[in-house]
CSV table of C-alpha atoms and ligand atoms in Angstrom, one decimal:
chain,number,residue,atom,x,y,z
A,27,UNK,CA,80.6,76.2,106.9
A,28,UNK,CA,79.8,77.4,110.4
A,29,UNK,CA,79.2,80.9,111.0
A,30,UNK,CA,81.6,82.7,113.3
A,31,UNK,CA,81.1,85.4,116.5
A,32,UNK,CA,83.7,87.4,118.2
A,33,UNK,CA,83.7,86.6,121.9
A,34,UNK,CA,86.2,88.4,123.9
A,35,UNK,CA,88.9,91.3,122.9
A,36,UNK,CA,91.7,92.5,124.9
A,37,UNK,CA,94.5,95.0,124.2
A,38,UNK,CA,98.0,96.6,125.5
A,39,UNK,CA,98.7,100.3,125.5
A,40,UNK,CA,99.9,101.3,122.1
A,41,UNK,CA,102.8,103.5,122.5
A,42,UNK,CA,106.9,103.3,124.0
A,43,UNK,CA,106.3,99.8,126.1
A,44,UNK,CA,110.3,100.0,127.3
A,45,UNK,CA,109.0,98.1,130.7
A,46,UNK,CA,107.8,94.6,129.1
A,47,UNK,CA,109.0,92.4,126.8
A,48,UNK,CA,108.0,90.9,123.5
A,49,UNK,CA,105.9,87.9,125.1
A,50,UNK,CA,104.5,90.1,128.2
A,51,UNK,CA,103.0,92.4,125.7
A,52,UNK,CA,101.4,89.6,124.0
A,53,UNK,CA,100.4,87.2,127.0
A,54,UNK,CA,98.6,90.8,128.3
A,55,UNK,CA,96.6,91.3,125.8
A,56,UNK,CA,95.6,87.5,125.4
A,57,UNK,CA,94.7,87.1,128.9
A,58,UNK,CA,92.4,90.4,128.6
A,59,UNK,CA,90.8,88.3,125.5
A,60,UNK,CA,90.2,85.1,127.8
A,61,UNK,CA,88.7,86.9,131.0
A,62,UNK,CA,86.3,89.0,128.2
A,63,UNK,CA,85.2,86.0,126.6
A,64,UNK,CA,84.8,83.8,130.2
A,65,UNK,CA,86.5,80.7,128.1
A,66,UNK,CA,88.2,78.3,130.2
A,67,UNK,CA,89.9,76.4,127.0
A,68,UNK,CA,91.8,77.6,124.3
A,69,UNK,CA,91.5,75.2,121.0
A,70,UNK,CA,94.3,76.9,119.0
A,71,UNK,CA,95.8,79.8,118.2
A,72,UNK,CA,97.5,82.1,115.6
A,73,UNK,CA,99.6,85.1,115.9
A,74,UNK,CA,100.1,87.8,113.7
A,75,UNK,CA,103.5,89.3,113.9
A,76,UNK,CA,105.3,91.2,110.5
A,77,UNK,CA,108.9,90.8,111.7
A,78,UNK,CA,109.8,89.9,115.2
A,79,UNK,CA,112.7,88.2,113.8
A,80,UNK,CA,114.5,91.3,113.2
A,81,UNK,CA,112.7,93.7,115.8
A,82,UNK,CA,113.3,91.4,118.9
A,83,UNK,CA,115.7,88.3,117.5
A,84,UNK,CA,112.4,86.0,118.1
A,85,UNK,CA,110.8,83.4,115.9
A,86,UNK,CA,109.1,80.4,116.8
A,87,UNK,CA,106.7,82.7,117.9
A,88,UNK,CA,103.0,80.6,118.1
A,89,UNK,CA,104.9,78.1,120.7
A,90,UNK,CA,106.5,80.7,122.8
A,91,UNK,CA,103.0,82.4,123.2
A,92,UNK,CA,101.4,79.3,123.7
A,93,UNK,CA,103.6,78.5,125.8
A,94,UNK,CA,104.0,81.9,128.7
A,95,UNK,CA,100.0,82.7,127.7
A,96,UNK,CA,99.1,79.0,129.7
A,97,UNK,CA,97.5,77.4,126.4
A,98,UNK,CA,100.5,74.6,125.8
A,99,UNK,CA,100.4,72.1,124.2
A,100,UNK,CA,97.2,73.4,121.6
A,101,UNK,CA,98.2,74.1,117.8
A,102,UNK,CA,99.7,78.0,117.7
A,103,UNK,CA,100.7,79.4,114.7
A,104,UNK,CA,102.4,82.8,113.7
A,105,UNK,CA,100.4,84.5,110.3
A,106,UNK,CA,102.8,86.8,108.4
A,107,UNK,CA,101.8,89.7,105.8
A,108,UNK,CA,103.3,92.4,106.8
A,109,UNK,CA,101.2,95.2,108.7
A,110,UNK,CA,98.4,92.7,107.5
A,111,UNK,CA,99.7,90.2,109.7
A,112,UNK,CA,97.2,90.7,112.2
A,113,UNK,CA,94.2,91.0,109.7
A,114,UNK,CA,95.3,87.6,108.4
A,115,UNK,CA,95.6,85.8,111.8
A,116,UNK,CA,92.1,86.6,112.1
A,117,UNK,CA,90.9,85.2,108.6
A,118,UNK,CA,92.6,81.7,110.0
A,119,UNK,CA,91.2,81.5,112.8
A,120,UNK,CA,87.5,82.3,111.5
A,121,UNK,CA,88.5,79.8,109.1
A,122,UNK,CA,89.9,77.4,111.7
A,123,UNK,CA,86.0,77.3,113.0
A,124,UNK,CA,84.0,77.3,110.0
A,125,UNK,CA,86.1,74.5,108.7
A,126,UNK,CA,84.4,72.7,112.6
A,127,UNK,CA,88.1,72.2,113.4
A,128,UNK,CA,88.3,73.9,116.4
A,129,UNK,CA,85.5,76.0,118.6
A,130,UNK,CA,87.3,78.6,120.5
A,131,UNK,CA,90.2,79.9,118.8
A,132,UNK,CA,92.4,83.1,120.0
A,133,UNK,CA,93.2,85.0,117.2
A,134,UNK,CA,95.5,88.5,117.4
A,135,UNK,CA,98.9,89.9,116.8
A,136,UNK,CA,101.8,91.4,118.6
A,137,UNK,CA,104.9,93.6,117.3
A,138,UNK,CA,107.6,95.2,119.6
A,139,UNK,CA,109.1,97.6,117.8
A,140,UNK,CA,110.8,100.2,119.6
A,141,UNK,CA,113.6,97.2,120.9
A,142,UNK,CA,116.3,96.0,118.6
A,143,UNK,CA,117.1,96.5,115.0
A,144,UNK,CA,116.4,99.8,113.5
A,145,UNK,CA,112.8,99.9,112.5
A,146,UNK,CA,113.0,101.8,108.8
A,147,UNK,CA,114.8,98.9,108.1
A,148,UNK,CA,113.1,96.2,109.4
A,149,UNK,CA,109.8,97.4,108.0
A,150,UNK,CA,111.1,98.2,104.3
A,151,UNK,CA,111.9,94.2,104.3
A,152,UNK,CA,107.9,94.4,103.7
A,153,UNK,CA,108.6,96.3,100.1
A,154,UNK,CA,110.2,94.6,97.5
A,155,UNK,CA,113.7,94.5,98.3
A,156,UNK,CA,115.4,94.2,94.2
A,157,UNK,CA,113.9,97.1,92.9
A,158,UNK,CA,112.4,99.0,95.7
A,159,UNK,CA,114.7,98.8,99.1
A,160,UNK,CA,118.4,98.5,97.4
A,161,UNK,CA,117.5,101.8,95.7
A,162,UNK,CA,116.9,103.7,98.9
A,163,UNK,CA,113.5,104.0,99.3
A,164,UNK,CA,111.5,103.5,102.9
A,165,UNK,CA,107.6,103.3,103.2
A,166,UNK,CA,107.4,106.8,103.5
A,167,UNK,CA,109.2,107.2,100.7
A,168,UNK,CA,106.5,105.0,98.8
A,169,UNK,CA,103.4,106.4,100.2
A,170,UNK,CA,104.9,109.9,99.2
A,171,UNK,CA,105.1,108.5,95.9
A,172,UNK,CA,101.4,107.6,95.9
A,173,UNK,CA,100.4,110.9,97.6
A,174,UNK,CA,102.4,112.9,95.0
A,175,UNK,CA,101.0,110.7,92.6
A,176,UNK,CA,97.3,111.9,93.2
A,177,UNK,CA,97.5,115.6,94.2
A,178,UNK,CA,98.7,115.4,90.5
A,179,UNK,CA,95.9,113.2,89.2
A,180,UNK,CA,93.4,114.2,91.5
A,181,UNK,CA,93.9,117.7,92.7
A,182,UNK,CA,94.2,116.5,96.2
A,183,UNK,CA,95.7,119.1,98.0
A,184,UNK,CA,97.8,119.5,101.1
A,185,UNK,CA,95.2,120.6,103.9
A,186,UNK,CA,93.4,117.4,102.7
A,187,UNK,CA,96.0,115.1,103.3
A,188,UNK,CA,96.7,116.7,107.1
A,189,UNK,CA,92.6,117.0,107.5
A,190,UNK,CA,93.2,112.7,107.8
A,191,UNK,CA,95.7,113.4,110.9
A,192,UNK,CA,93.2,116.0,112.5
A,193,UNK,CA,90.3,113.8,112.6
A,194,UNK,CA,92.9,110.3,113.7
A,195,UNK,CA,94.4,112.7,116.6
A,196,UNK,CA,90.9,114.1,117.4
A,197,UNK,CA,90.1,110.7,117.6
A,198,UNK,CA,92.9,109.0,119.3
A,199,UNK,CA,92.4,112.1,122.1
A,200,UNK,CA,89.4,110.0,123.4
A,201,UNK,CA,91.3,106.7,123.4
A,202,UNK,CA,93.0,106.0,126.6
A,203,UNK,CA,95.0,102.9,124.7
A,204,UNK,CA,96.2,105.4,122.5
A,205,UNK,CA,100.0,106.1,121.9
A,206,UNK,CA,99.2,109.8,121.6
A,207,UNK,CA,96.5,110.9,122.7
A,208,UNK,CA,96.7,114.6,122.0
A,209,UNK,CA,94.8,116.7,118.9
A,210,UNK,CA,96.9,118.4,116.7
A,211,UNK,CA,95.9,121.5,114.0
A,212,UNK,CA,96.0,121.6,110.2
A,213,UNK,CA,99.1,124.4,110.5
A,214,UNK,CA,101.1,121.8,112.7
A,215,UNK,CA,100.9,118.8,110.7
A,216,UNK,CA,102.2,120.8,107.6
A,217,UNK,CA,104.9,122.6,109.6
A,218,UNK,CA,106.2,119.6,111.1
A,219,UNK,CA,109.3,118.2,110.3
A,220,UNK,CA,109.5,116.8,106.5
A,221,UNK,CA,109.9,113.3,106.3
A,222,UNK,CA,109.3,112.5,102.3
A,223,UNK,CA,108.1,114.8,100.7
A,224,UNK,CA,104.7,115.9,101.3
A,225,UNK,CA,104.5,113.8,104.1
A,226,UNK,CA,105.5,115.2,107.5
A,227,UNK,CA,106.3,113.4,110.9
A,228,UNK,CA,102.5,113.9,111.5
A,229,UNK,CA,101.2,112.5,108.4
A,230,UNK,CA,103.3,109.2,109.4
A,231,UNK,CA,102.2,106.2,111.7
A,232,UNK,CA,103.9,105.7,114.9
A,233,UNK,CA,106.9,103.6,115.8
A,234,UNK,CA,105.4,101.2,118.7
A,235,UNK,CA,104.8,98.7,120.8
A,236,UNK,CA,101.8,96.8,121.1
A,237,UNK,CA,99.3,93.6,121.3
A,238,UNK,CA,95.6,92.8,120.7
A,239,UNK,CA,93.6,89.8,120.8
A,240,UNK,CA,90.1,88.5,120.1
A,241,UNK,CA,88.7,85.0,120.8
A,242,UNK,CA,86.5,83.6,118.1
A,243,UNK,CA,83.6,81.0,118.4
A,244,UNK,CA,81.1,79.8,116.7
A,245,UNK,CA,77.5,81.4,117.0
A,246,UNK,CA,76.1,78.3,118.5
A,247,UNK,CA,78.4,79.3,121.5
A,248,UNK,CA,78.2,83.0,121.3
A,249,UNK,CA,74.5,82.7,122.0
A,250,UNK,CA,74.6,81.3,125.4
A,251,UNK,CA,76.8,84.1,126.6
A,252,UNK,CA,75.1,87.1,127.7
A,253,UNK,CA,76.4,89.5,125.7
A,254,UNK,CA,75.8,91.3,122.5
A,255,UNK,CA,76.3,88.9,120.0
A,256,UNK,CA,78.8,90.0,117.3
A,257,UNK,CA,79.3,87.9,113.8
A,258,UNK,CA,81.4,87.9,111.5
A,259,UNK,CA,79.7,88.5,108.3
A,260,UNK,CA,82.7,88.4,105.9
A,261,UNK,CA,86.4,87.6,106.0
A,262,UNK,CA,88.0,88.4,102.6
A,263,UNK,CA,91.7,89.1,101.6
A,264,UNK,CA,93.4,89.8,98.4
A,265,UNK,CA,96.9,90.5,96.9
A,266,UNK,CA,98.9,92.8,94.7
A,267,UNK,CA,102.1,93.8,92.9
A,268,UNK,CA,104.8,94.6,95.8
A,269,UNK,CA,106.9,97.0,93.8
A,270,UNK,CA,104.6,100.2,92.6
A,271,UNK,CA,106.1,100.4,89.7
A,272,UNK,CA,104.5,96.8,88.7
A,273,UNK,CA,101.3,98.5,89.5
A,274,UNK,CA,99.3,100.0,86.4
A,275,UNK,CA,98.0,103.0,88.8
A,276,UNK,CA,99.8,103.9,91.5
A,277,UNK,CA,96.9,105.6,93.4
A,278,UNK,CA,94.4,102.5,93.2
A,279,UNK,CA,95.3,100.2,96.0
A,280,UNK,CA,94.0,97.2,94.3
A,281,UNK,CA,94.2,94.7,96.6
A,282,UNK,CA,91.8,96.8,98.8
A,283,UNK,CA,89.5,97.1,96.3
A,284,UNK,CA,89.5,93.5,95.6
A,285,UNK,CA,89.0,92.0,99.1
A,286,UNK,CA,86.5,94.8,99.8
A,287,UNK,CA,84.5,93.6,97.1
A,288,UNK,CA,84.4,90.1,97.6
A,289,UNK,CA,83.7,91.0,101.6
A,290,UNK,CA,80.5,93.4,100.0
A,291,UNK,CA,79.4,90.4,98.6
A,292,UNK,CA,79.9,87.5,101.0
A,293,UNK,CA,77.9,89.8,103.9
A,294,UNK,CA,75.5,91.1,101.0
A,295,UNK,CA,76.1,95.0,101.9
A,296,UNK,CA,77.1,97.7,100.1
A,297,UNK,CA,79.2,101.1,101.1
A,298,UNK,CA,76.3,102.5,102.6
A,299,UNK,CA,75.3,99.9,105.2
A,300,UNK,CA,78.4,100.4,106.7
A,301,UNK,CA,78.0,102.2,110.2
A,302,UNK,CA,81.8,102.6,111.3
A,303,UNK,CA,85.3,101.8,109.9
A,304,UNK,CA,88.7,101.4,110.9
A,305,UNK,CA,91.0,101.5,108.3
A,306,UNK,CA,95.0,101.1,107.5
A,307,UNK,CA,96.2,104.7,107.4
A,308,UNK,CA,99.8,103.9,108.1
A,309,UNK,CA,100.3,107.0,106.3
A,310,UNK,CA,97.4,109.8,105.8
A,311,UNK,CA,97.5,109.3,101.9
A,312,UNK,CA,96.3,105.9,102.3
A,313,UNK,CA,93.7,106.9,104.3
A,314,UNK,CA,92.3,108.7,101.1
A,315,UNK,CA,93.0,106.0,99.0
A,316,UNK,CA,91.2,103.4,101.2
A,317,UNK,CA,88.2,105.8,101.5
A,318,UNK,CA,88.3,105.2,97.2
A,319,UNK,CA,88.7,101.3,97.0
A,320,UNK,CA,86.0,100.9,100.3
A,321,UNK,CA,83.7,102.5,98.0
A,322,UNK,CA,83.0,105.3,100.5
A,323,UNK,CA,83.3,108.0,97.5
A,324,UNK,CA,84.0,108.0,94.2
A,325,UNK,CA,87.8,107.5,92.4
A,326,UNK,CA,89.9,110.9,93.1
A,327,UNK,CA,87.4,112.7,95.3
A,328,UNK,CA,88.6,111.1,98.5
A,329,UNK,CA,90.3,115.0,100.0
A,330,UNK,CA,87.1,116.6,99.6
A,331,UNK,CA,85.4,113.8,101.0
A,332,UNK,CA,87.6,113.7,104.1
A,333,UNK,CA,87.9,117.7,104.1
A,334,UNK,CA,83.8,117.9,104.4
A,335,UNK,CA,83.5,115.9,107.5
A,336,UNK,CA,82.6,112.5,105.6
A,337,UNK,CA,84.7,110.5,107.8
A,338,UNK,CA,84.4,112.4,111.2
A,339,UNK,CA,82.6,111.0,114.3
A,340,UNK,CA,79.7,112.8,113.6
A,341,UNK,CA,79.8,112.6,109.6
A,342,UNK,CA,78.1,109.9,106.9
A,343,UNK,CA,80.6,107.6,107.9
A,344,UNK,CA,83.0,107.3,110.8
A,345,UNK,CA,86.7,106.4,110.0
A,346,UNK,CA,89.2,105.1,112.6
A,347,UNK,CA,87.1,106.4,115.5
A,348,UNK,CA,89.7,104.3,117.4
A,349,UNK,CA,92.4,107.3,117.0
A,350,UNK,CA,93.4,105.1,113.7
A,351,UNK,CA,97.4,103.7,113.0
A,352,UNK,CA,98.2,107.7,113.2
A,353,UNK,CA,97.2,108.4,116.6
A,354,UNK,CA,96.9,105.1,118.1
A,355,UNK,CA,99.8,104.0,117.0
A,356,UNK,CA,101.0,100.7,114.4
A,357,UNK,CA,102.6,98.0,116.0
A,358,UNK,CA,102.4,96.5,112.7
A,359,UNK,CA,101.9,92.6,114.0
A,360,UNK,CA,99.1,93.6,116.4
A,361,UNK,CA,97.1,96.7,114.2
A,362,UNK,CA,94.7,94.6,112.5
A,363,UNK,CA,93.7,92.4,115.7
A,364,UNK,CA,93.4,96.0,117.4
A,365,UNK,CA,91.0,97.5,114.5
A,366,UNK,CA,88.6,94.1,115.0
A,367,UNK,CA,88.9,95.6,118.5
A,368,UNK,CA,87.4,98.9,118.0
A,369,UNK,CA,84.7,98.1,115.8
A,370,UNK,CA,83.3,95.2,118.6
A,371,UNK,CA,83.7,98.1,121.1
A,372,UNK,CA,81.6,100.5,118.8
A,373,UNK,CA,79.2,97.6,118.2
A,374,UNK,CA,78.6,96.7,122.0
A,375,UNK,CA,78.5,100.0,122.9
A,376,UNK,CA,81.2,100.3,125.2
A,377,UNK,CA,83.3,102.9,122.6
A,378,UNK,CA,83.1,105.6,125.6
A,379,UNK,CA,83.8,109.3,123.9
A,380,UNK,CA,84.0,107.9,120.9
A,381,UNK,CA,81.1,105.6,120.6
A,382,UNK,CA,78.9,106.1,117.1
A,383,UNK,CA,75.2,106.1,118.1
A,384,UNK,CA,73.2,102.8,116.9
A,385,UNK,CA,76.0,101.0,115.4
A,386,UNK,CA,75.2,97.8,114.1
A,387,UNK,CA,77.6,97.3,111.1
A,388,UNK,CA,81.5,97.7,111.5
A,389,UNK,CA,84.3,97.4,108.6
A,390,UNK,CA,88.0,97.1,109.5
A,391,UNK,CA,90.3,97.2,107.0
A,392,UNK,CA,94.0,96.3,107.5
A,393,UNK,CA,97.2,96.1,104.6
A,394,UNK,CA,100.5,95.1,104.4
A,395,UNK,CA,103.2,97.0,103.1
A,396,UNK,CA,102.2,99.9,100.3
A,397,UNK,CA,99.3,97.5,99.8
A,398,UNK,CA,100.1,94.5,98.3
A,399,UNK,CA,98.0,92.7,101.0
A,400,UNK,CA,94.8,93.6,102.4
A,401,UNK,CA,92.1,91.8,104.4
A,402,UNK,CA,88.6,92.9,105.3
A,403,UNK,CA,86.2,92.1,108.0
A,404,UNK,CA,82.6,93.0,108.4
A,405,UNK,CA,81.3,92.4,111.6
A,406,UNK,CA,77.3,92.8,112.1
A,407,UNK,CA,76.0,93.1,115.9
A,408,UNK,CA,73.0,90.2,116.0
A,409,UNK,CA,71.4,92.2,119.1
A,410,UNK,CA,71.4,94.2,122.2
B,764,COA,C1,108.0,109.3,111.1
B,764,COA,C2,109.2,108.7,111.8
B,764,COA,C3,110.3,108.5,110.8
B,764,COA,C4,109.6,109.5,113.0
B,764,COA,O1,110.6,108.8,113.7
B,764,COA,P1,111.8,109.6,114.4
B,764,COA,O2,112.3,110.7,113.5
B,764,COA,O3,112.8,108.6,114.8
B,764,COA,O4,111.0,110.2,115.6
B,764,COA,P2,111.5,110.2,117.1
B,764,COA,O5,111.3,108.8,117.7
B,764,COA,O6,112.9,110.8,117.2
B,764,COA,O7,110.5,111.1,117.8
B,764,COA,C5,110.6,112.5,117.9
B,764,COA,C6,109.3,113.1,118.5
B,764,COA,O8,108.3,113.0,117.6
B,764,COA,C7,107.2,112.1,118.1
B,764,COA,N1,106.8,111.2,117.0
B,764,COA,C8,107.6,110.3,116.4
B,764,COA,N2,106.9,109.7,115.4
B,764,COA,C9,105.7,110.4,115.4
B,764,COA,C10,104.5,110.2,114.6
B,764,COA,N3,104.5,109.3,113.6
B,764,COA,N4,103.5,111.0,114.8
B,764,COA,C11,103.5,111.9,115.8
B,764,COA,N5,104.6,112.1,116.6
B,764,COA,C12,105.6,111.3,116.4
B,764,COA,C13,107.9,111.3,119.2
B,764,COA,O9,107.0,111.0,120.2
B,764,COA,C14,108.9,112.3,119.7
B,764,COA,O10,108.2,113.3,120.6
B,764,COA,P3,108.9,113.9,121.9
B,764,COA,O11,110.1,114.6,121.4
B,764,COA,O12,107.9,114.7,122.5
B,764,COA,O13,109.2,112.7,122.7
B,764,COA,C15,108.7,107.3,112.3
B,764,COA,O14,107.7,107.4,113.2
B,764,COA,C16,108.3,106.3,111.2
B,764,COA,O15,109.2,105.7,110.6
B,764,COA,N6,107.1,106.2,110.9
B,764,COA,C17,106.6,105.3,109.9
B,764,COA,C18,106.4,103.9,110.4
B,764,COA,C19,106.1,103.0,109.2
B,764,COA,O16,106.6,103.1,108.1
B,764,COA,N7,105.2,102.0,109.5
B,764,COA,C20,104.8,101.0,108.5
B,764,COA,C21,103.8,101.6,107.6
B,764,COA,S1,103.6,100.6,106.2
């Protein structure tokens, strides 16, 4: 198998795009990846996008891009797992050039949410719809289960879970791609409006817009560009139940665990090599879970991890320097193409306010749904 590089990134705003469409947002961010990565070819393509059907009335959607992005007539095809979607679109393309199919291969996701169909419904056709959805219940609805689930196991207490919006807003402050990009205080995210209880408006994920792509090649070709050269050094995905209640522990995200495991393995790390991470914390609960299955602390001790600066820009271990889903914002399609994103900005350097000193080693994380699909990437920077 060849070994594969990241070449080129490029990104939207996150946040309320009312002025451009669907494909804009996507051909945007795609022609930001091309001019980063100096390609003048594109060998094929996949987007990531959870549910454009319903948010903007479009399928079809790896010609269309294809198509308005310049690329026609290469092979474009659209990767679906939910929030994962984008994550996933990623794994296919790496595979794509390790199989020597293809050599440069744009990879991302795209989601325009704020459009269309109402979005609670659209994203609970991510849960499963028998015995989850026709009762009622919305993803915050199941991430309050899980958060409810270990402040009684684990003793995880309120602050803790808002400590996770602090840091993302703190983060996302620094981020001029961020959907808000303002810090907010322990007292405000627990006096915000309730959404499922404990969660409030401020321990939720954003409604939004959004696109990110990367272009991929392999490190034959990433060599001869002068630029920091940054590898891919594990790909790995994994499933789970969709319902919880199939689950035998609600708080274990096992799907996490799993492809975080395998993606130790492949890249030969452990926890503690890991410099920087972004991670899926569509809701600030799952923030502390991930924390758990990444192996960053041990089972149940996640709150007082996160309350003691652990994760902070300036703690053990960075999380979601990038202003994370929280502050950043989850346009679910795009969010895992836009995590790659960050960690190759952290590993060049060019992070600005946020940058981690000496990074070499990135993890980004990205699920689907209330975890029942995860992927992770490690991505190593080869030199300066
Ligand atoms: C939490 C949620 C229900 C709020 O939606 P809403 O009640 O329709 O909120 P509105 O769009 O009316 O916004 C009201 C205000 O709150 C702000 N706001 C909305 N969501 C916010 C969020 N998650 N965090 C911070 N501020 C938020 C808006 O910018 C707006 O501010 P303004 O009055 O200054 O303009 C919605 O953001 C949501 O569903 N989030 C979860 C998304 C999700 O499930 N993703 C998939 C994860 S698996």
């Amino acid at each position: 198998m060849r070994e594969v590089c990241i070449i080129g990134c490029g990104m939207t705003k996150f946040g309320e795009l009312w002025t451009k469409s669907f494909r804009d947002i996507f051909v945007e961010a795609g022609l930001k990846a091309i001019d980063d990565a100096g390609v003048d070819h594109i060998d094929s393509m996949y987007v990531g996008t959870m549910t454009s059907g319903l948010f903007v009335g479009q399928e079809h959607v790896g010609a269309l891009m294809a198509d308005y992005l310049g690329v026609a007539p290469i092979p474009a095809l659209r990767v679906e797992s939910a929030c994962c979607s984008g994550g996933m679109a990623i794994h296919q393309g790496i595979l794509d050039i390790a199989s020597g199919n293809s050599d440069i291969v744009l990879v991302g996701g795209v989601e325009k949410m704020n459009d269309g169909a109402d979005a609670t419904y659209a994203l609970s056709t991510a849960a499963d719809q028998e015995y989850e959805v026709y009762q009622g219940i919305t993803f915050p609805g199941l991430y309050a289960l899980i958060a409810q689930a270990h402040m009684h196991k684990y003793g995880t207490t309120r602050q803790q879970l808002a400590q996770v919006s602090v840091k993302n807003h703190y983060n996302g402050s620094m981020n001029p791609n961020a959907q808000f990009q303002r810090k907010v205080t322990l007292e405000q995210v627990m006096n915000a409006t309730l959404v499922a209880d404990p969660l409030t408006i401020l321990d939720c994920s954003p409604v939004s817009d959004g696109g990110a792509c990367l272009i991929l090649a392999p490190l034959e070709i990433a060599r001869k560009l002068n630029k920091p050269i940054i590898k891919i050094i594990a790909s790995e995905a994994a499933t789970d139940a969709l319902a919880l209640h199939q689950r035998k522990d609600i708080t274990t995200l096992n799907a996490v665990k799993v492809s975080a495991e395998k993606a130790y393995k492949k890249a030969g790390m452990k926890p503690s090599d890991i410099d920087v991470a972004e991670v899926h914390d569509c809701f600030t609960i799952a923030e502390l879970c991930i924390m758990e299955e990444l192996g960053f602390c041990e089972k149940g001790k996640s709150g007082k991890f996160v309350e003691d600066g652990n994760t902070a820009l300036d703690g053990k271990i960075p999380v979601n320097t990038s202003g994370g889903l929280k502050s950043k914002g989850h346009p679910v399609g795009a969010t895992g193409a836009a995590q790659a994103i960050e960690i190759v900005e952290q590993l060049r350097g060019s992070a600005g306010k946020r940058q981690i000193k000496n990074a070499k080693i990135g993890l980004a994380q990205n699920m689907g749904g209330s975890g029942a699909s995860s992927v992770v990437h490690i991505l190593k920077k080869l030199n300066d």
